[in-house]
Short mmCIF file of C-alpha atoms and ligand atoms in Angstrom, two decimals:
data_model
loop_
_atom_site.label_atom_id
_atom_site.label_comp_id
_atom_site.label_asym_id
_atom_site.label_seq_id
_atom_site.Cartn_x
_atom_site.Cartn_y
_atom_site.Cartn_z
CA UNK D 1 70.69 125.02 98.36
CA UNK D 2 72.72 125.76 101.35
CA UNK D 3 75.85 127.62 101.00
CA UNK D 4 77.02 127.49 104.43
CA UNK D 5 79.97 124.50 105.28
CA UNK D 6 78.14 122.45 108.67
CA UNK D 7 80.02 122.76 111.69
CA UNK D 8 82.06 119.56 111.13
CA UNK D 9 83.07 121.06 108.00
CA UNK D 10 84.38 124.44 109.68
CA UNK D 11 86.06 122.18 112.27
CA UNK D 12 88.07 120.32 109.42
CA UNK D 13 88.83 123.90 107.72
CA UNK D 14 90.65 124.99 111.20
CA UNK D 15 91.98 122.30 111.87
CA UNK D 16 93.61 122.23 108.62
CA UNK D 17 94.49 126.44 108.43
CA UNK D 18 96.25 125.58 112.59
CA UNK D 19 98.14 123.03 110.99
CA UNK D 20 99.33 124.47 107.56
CA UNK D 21 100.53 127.53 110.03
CA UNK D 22 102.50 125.46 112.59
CA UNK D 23 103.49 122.53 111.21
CA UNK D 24 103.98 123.94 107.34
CA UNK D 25 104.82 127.35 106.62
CA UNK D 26 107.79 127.23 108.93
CA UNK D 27 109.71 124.76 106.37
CA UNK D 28 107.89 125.64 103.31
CA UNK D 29 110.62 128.34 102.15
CA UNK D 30 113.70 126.15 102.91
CA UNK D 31 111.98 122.98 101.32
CA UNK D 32 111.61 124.27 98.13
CA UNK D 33 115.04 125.55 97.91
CA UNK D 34 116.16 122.60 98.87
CA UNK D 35 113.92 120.36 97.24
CA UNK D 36 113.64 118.67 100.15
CA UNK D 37 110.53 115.90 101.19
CA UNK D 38 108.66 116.40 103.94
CA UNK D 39 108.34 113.36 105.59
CA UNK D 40 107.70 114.43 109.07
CA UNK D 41 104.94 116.87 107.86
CA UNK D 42 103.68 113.58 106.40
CA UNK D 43 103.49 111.40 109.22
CA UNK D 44 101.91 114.08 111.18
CA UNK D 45 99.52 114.09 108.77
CA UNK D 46 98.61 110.66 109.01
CA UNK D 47 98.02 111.00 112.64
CA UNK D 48 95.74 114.03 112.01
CA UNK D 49 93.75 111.58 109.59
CA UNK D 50 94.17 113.57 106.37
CA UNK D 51 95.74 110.81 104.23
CA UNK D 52 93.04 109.02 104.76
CA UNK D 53 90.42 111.08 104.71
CA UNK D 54 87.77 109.52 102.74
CA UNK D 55 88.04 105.91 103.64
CA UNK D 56 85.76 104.02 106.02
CA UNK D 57 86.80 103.87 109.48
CA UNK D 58 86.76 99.97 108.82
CA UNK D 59 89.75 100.32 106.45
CA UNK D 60 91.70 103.03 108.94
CA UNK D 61 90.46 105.52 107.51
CA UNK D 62 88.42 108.89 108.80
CA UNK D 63 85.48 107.82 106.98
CA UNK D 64 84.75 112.06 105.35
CA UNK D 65 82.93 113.66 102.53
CA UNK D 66 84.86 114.61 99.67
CA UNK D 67 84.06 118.14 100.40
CA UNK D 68 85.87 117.47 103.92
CA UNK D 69 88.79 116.34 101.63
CA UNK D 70 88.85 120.03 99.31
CA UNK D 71 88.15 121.97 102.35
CA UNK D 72 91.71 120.59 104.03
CA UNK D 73 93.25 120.67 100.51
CA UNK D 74 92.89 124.08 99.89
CA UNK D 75 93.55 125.12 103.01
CA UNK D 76 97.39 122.75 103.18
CA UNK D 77 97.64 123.65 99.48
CA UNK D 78 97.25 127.63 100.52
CA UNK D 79 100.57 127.37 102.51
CA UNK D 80 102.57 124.79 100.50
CA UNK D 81 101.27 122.89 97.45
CA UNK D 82 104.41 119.85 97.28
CA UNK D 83 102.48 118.76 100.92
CA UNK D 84 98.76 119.44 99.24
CA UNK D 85 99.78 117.10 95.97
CA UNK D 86 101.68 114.28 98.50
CA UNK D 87 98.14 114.16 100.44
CA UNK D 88 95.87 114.37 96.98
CA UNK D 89 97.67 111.17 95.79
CA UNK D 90 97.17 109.47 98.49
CA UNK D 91 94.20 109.77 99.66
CA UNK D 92 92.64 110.27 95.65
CA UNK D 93 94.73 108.21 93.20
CA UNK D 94 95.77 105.32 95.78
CA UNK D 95 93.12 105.40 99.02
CA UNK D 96 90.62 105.87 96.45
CA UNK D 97 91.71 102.69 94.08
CA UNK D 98 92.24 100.02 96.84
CA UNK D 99 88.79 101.17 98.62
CA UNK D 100 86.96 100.72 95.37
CA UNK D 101 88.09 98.01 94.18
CA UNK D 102 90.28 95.80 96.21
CA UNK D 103 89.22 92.66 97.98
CA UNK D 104 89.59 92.40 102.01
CA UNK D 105 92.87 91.17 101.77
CA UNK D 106 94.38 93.77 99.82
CA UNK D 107 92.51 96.55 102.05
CA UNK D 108 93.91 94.63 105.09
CA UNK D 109 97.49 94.73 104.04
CA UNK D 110 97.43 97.73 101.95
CA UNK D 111 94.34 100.10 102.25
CA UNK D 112 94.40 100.28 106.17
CA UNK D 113 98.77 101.28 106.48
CA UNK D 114 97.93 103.95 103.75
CA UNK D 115 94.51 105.38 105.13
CA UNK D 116 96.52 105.99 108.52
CA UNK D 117 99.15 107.76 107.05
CA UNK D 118 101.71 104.80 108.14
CA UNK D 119 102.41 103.71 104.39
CA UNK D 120 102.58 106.53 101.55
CA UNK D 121 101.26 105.75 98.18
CA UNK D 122 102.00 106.34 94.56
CA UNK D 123 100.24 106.23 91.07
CA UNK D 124 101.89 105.03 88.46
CA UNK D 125 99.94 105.55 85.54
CA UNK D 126 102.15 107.67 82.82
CA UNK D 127 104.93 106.56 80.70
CA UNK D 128 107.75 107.89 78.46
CA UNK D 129 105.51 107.83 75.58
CA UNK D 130 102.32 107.44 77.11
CA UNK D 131 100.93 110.97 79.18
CA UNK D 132 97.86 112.41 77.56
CA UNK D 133 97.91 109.85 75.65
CA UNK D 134 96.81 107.00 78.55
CA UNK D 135 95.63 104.11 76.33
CA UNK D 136 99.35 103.54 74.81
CA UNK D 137 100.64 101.82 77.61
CA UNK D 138 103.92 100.09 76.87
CA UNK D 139 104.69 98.21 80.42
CA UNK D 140 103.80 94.51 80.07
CA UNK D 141 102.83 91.91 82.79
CA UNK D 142 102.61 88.39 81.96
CA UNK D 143 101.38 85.80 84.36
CA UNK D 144 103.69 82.60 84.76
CA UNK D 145 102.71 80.13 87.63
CA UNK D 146 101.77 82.45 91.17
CA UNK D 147 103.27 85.93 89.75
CA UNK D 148 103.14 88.46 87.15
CA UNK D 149 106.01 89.44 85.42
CA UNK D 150 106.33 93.41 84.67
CA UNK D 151 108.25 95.03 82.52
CA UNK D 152 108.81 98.80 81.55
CA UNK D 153 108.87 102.34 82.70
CA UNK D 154 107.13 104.84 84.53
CA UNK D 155 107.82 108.51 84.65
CA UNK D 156 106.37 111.47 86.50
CA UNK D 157 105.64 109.31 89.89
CA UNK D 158 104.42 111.82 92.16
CA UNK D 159 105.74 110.49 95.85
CA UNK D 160 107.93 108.27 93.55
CA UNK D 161 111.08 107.69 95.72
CA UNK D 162 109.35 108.05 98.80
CA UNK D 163 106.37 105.95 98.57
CA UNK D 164 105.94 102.34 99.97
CA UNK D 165 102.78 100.92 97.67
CA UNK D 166 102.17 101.85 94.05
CA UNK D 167 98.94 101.46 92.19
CA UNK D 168 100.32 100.42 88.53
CA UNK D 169 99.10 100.00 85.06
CA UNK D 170 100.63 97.22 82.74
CA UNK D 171 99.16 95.98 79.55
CA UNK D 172 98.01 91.97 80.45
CA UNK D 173 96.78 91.45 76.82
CA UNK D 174 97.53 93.97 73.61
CA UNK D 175 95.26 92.54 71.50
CA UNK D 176 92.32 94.30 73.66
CA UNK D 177 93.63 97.47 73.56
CA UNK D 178 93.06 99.85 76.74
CA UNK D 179 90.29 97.02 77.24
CA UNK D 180 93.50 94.96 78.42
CA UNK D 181 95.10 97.43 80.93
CA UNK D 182 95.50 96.32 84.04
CA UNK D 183 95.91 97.53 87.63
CA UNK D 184 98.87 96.36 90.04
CA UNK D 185 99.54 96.75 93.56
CA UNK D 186 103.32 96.93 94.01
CA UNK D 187 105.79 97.04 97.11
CA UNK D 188 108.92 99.22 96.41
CA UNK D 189 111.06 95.83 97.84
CA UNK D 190 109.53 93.59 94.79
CA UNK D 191 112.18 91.90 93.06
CA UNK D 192 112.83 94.09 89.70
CA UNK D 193 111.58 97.25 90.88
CA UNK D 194 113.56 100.10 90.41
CA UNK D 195 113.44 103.55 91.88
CA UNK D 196 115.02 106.06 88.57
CA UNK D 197 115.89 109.54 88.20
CA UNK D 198 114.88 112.31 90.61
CA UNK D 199 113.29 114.67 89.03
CA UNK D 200 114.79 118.65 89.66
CA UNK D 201 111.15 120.54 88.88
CA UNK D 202 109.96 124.33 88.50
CA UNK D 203 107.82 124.10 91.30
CA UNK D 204 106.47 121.65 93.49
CA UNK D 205 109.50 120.91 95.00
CA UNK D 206 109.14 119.95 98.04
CA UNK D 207 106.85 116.72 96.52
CA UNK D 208 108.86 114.10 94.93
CA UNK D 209 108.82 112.98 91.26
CA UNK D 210 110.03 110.17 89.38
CA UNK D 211 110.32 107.44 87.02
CA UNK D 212 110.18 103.57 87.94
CA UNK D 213 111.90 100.95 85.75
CA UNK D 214 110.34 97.83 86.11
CA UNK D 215 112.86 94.95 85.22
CA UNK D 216 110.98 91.62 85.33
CA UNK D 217 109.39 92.70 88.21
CA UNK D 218 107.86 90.19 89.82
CA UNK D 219 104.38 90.44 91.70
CA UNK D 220 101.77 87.81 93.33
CA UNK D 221 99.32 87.38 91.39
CA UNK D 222 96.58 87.81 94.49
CA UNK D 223 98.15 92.04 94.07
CA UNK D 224 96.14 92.25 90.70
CA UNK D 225 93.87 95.00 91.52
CA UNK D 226 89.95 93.97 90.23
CA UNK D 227 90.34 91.75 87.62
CA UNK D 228 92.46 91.82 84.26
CA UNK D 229 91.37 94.40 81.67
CA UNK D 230 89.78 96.44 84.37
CA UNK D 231 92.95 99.22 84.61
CA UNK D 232 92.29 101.63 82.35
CA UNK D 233 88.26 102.06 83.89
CA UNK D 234 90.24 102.19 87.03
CA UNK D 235 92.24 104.45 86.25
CA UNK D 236 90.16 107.02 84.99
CA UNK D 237 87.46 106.16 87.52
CA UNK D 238 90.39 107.26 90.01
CA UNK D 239 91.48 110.50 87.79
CA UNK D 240 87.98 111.64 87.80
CA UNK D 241 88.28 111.93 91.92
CA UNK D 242 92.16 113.26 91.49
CA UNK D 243 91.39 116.42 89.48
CA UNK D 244 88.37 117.17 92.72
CA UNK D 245 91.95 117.16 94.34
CA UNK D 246 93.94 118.90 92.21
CA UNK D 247 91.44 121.81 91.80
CA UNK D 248 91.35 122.29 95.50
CA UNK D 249 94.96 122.07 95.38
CA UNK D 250 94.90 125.32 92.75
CA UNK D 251 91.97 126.81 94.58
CA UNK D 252 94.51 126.78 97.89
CA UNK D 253 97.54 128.59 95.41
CA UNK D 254 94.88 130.87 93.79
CA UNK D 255 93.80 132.19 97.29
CA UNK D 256 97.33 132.73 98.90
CA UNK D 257 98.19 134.58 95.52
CA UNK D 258 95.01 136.76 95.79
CA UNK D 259 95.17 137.21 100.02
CA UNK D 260 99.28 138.63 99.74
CA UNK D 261 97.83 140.63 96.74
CA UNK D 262 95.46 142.24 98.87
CA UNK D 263 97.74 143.07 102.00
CA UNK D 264 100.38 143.99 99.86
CA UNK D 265 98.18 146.52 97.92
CA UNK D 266 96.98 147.84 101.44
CA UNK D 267 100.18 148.33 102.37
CA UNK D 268 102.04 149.67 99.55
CA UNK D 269 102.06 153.34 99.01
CA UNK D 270 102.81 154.98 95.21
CA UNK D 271 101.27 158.38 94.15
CA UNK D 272 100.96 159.13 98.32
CA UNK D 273 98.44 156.45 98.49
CA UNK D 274 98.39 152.92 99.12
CA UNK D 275 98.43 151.21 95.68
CA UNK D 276 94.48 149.53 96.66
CA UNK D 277 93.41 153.19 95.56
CA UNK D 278 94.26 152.93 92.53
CA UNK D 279 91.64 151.30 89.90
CA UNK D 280 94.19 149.46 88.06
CA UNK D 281 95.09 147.29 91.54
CA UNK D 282 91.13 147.11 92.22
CA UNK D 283 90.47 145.68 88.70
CA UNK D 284 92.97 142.91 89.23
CA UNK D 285 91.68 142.05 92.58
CA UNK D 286 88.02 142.04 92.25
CA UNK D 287 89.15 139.83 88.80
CA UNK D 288 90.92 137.26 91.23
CA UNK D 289 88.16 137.28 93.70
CA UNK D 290 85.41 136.17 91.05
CA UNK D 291 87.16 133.65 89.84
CA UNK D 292 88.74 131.96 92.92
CA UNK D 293 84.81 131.84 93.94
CA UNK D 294 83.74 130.48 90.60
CA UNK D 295 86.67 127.78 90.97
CA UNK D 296 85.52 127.16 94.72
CA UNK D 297 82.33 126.59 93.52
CA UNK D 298 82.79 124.21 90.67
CA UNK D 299 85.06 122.55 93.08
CA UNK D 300 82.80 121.99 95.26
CA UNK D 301 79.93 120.99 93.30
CA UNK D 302 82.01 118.01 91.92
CA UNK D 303 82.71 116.82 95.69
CA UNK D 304 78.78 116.96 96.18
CA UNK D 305 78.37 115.01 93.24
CA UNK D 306 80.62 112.25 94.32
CA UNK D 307 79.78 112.13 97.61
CA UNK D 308 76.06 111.69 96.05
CA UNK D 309 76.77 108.82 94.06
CA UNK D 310 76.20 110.80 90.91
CA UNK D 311 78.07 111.68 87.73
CA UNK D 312 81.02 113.56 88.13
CA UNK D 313 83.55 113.44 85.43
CA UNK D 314 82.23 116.35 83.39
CA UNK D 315 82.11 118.43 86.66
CA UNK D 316 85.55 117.22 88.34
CA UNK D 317 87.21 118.22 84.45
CA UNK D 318 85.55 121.86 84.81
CA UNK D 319 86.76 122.09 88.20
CA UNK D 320 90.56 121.17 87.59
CA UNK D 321 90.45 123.27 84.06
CA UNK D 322 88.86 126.35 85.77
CA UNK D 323 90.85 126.47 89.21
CA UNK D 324 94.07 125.49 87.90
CA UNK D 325 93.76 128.76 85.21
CA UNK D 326 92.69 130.51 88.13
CA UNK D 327 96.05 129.71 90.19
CA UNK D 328 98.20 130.61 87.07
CA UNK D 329 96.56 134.12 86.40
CA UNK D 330 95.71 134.91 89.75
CA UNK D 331 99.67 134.32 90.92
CA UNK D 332 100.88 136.52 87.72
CA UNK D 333 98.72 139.22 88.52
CA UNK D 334 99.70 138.93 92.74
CA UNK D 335 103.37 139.33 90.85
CA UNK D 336 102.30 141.99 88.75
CA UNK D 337 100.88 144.09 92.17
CA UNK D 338 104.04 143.14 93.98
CA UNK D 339 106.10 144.79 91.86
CA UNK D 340 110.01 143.61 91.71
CA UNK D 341 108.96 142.28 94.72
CA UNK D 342 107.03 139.91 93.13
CA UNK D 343 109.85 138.52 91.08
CA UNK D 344 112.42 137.38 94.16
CA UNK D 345 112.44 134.98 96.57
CA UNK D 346 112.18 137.08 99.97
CA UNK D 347 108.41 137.35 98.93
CA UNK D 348 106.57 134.74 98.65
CA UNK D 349 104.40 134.98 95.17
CA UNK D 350 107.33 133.86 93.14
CA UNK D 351 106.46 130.15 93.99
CA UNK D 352 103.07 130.09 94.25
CA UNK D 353 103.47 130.56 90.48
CA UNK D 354 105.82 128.26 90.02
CA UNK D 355 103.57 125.53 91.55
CA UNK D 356 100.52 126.69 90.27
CA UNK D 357 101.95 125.69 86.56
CA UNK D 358 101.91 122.05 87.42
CA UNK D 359 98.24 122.05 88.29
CA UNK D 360 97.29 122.56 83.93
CA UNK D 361 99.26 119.80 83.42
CA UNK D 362 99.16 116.58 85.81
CA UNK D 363 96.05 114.62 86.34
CA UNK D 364 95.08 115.53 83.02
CA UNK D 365 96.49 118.90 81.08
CA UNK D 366 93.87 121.31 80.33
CA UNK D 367 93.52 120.25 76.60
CA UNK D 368 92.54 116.70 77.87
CA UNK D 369 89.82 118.47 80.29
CA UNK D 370 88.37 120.15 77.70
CA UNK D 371 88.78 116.64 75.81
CA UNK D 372 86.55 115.20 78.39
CA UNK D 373 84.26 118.05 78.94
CA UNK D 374 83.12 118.01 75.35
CA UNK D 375 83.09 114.12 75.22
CA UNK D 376 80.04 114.63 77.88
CA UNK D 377 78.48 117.74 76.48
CA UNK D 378 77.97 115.65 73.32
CA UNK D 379 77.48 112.56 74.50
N1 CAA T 401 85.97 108.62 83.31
C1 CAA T 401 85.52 107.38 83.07
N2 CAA T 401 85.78 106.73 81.93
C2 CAA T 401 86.51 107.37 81.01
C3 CAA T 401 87.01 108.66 81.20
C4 CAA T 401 86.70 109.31 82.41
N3 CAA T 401 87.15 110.53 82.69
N4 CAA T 401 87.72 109.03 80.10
C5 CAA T 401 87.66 107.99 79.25
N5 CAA T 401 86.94 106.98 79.80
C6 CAA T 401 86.61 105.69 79.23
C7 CAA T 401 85.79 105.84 77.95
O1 CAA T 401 84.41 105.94 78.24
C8 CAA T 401 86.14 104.54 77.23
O2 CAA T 401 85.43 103.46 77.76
P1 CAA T 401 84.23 102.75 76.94
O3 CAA T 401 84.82 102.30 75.63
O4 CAA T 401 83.80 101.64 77.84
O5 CAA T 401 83.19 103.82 76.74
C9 CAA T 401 87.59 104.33 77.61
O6 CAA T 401 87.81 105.05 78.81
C10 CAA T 401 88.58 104.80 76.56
O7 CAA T 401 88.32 106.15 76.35
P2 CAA T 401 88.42 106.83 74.94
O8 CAA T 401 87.89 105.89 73.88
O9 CAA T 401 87.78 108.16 75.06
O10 CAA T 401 90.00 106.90 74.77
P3 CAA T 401 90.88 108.06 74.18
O11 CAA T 401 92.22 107.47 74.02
O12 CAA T 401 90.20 108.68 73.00
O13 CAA T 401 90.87 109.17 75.35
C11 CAA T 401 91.66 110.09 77.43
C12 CAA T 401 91.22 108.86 76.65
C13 CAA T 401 90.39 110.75 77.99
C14 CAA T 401 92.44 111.07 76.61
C15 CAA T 401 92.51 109.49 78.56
O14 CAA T 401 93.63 108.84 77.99
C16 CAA T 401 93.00 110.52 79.56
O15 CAA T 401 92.26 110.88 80.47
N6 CAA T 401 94.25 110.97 79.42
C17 CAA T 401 94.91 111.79 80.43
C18 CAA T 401 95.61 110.89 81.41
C19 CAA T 401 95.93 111.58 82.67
O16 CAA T 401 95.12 112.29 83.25
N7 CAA T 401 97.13 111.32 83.17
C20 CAA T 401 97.54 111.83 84.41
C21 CAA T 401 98.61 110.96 84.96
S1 CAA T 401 98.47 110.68 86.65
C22 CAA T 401 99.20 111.97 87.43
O17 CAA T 401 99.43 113.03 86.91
C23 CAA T 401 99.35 111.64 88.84
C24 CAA T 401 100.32 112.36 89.66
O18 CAA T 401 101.33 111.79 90.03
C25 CAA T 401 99.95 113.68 90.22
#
């Protein structure tokens, strides 16, 4: 087992660190305030060929590992997590869906636009009454002549206002239960789709969230994703990549939290010492440092796994569950060492927990990873 990332994979980590630095971090502050999107971080990112990043050259993509993928995550994630989750679902929960299983037709229109980062993508998988709880899905689409009819609602659309393609889930037949799910591709122009309420979040808030009404919307038939009954497997087929994303996404907070941690504990004096001397501060870092590693880790075996064509959904569900934890304590504890300082604004350790709370609860909250871990233990 080699521990050491190849040379194309320390290429892809600078690339991504120079970026994050000079095209990120000077907006990051001011976006979240503002809740503002940023769209010209996006396109930029396109042209770089992260929102692609995993999808065959053929299909416009950059044709990378999955590890390639985390690696740039963590490292966009590490300065602002709202740009890390806009790349994750696109290039996981849409990229993904269309490569898999679309036909040429749909990769031509669809697949090739999103890979390059000209398009931007959207999931739209949860409902009002349907989160954890994926199998209940209310939104119906019945077929009449050379379109599908949908209606419904969405909520919690990550890229939701912004996006131009969604990947959708409406029930085809209820008598099949999740067995008649099915997968849509939808343009935001479609007659009958409508763009709801904004969402005003804790953290994160530079991404975009919200819900989609869908009012007799009316899609070609020949944008059915697969065939019918085949949206709930894609779904969670497309989940099980998202949480490789999401834990490199917490793996990127987790780090930033610990790295300020450490400077600021070098720098701080208390007790005519900087605070670093003092076990208490030592404890808490050498705490953060084991389990960012563990997190990286996990992380990273699930990638390998994927990429490998093996079984993944046990190890992806570890990997969200343990880095995600590992962003929420390891941002308290960078609060904790900063002090008041911690707790306002001017530093900047007050957000990364903020968006680190998020990460144990999209893609699957930490209850449902543990649902999913045991489900495989047992199996
Ligand atoms: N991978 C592959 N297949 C899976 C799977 C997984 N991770 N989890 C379940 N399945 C399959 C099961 O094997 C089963 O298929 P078979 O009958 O063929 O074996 C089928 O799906 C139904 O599963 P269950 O019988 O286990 O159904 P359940 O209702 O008991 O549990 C669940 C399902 C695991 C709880 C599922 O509903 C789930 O994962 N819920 C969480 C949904 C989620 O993650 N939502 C996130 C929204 S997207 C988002 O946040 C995006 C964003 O914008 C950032």
């Amino acid at each position: 087992m080699d521990f050491n990332l190849t040379e194309e994979h320390i290429y892809i980590q600078q690339t991504a660190r120079d970026f994050a630095k000079n095209e990120i971090a000077p907006t990051a502050v001011d976006r979240d305030i503002k809740a503002e999107f940023p769209a010209e971080i996006v396109t930029k990112l396109g042209e770089l060929g992260f929102m692609g990043m995993m999808v065959s050259p053929e299909w416009g993509g950059s044709g990378l590992d999955t590890l390639s993928y985390v690696i740039a995550m963590e490292e966009i994630s590490k300065v602002d997590a709202s740009v890390g989750v806009i790349m994750s679902v696109n290039n996981s929960l849409v990229c993904h869906g269309l490569q898999k299983y679309g036909n040429d037709e749909q990769k031509e229109k669809y697949l090739k636009p999103l890979a390059m980062g000209q398009k931007l993508g959207a999931f739209a998988l949860s409902e009002p009454e349907a989160g954890s709880d994926a199998t209940d899905q209310k939104s119906v689409a019945e077929l009449k002549g050379d379109y599908y009819y949908l209606n419904g609602m969405k909520n919690w659309i990550t890229n939701g206002t912004k996006a131009d393609y969604y990947l959708l889930q409406a029930v085809t037949d209820k008598s099949k239960g999740y067995k008649g799910i099915s997968t849509f591709i939808l343009e935001r122009d479609f007659e009958g789709f409508e763009i709801g309420k904004k969402e005003d979040k804790l953290g994160i808030r530079s991404s975009d969230t919200c819900s989609i009404g869908l009012n007799n919307c009316k899609v070609p038939k020949e944008n059915l994703l697969g065939s019918e009954g085949l949206g709930f497997k894609i779904a969670m087929d497309t989940l099980n990549g998202g949480r490789i994303g999401i834990a490199s996404q917490a793996l990127g907070i987790a780090q930033a939290s610990y790295e300020a941690a450490v400077k600021y504990s070098k720098e701080r004096k208390a007790f005519d010492a900087p605070i670093a001397h003092l076990q208490a501060i030592q404890f808490k870092l050498a705490d953060m440092a084991v389990n960012i590693e563990a997190s990286r880790m996990l992380t990273y075996k699930a990638a390998l796994l994927k990429d490998a064509n093996e079984k993944y959904i046990k190890e992806s569900a570890m990997a969200k569950l343990y880095a995600s934890k590992t962003a929420v304590n390891a941002a308290l504890e960078s609060i904790q060492i900063h002090g008041g300082y911690g707790y306002v604004r001017e530093y900047l350790v007050e957000r990364y927990l903020r968006d680190a709370k998020i990460t144990e609860i999209y893609e699957g909250t930490s209850e449902i990873q543990k649902i999913v871990i045991s489900r495989e233990v047992l199996r």
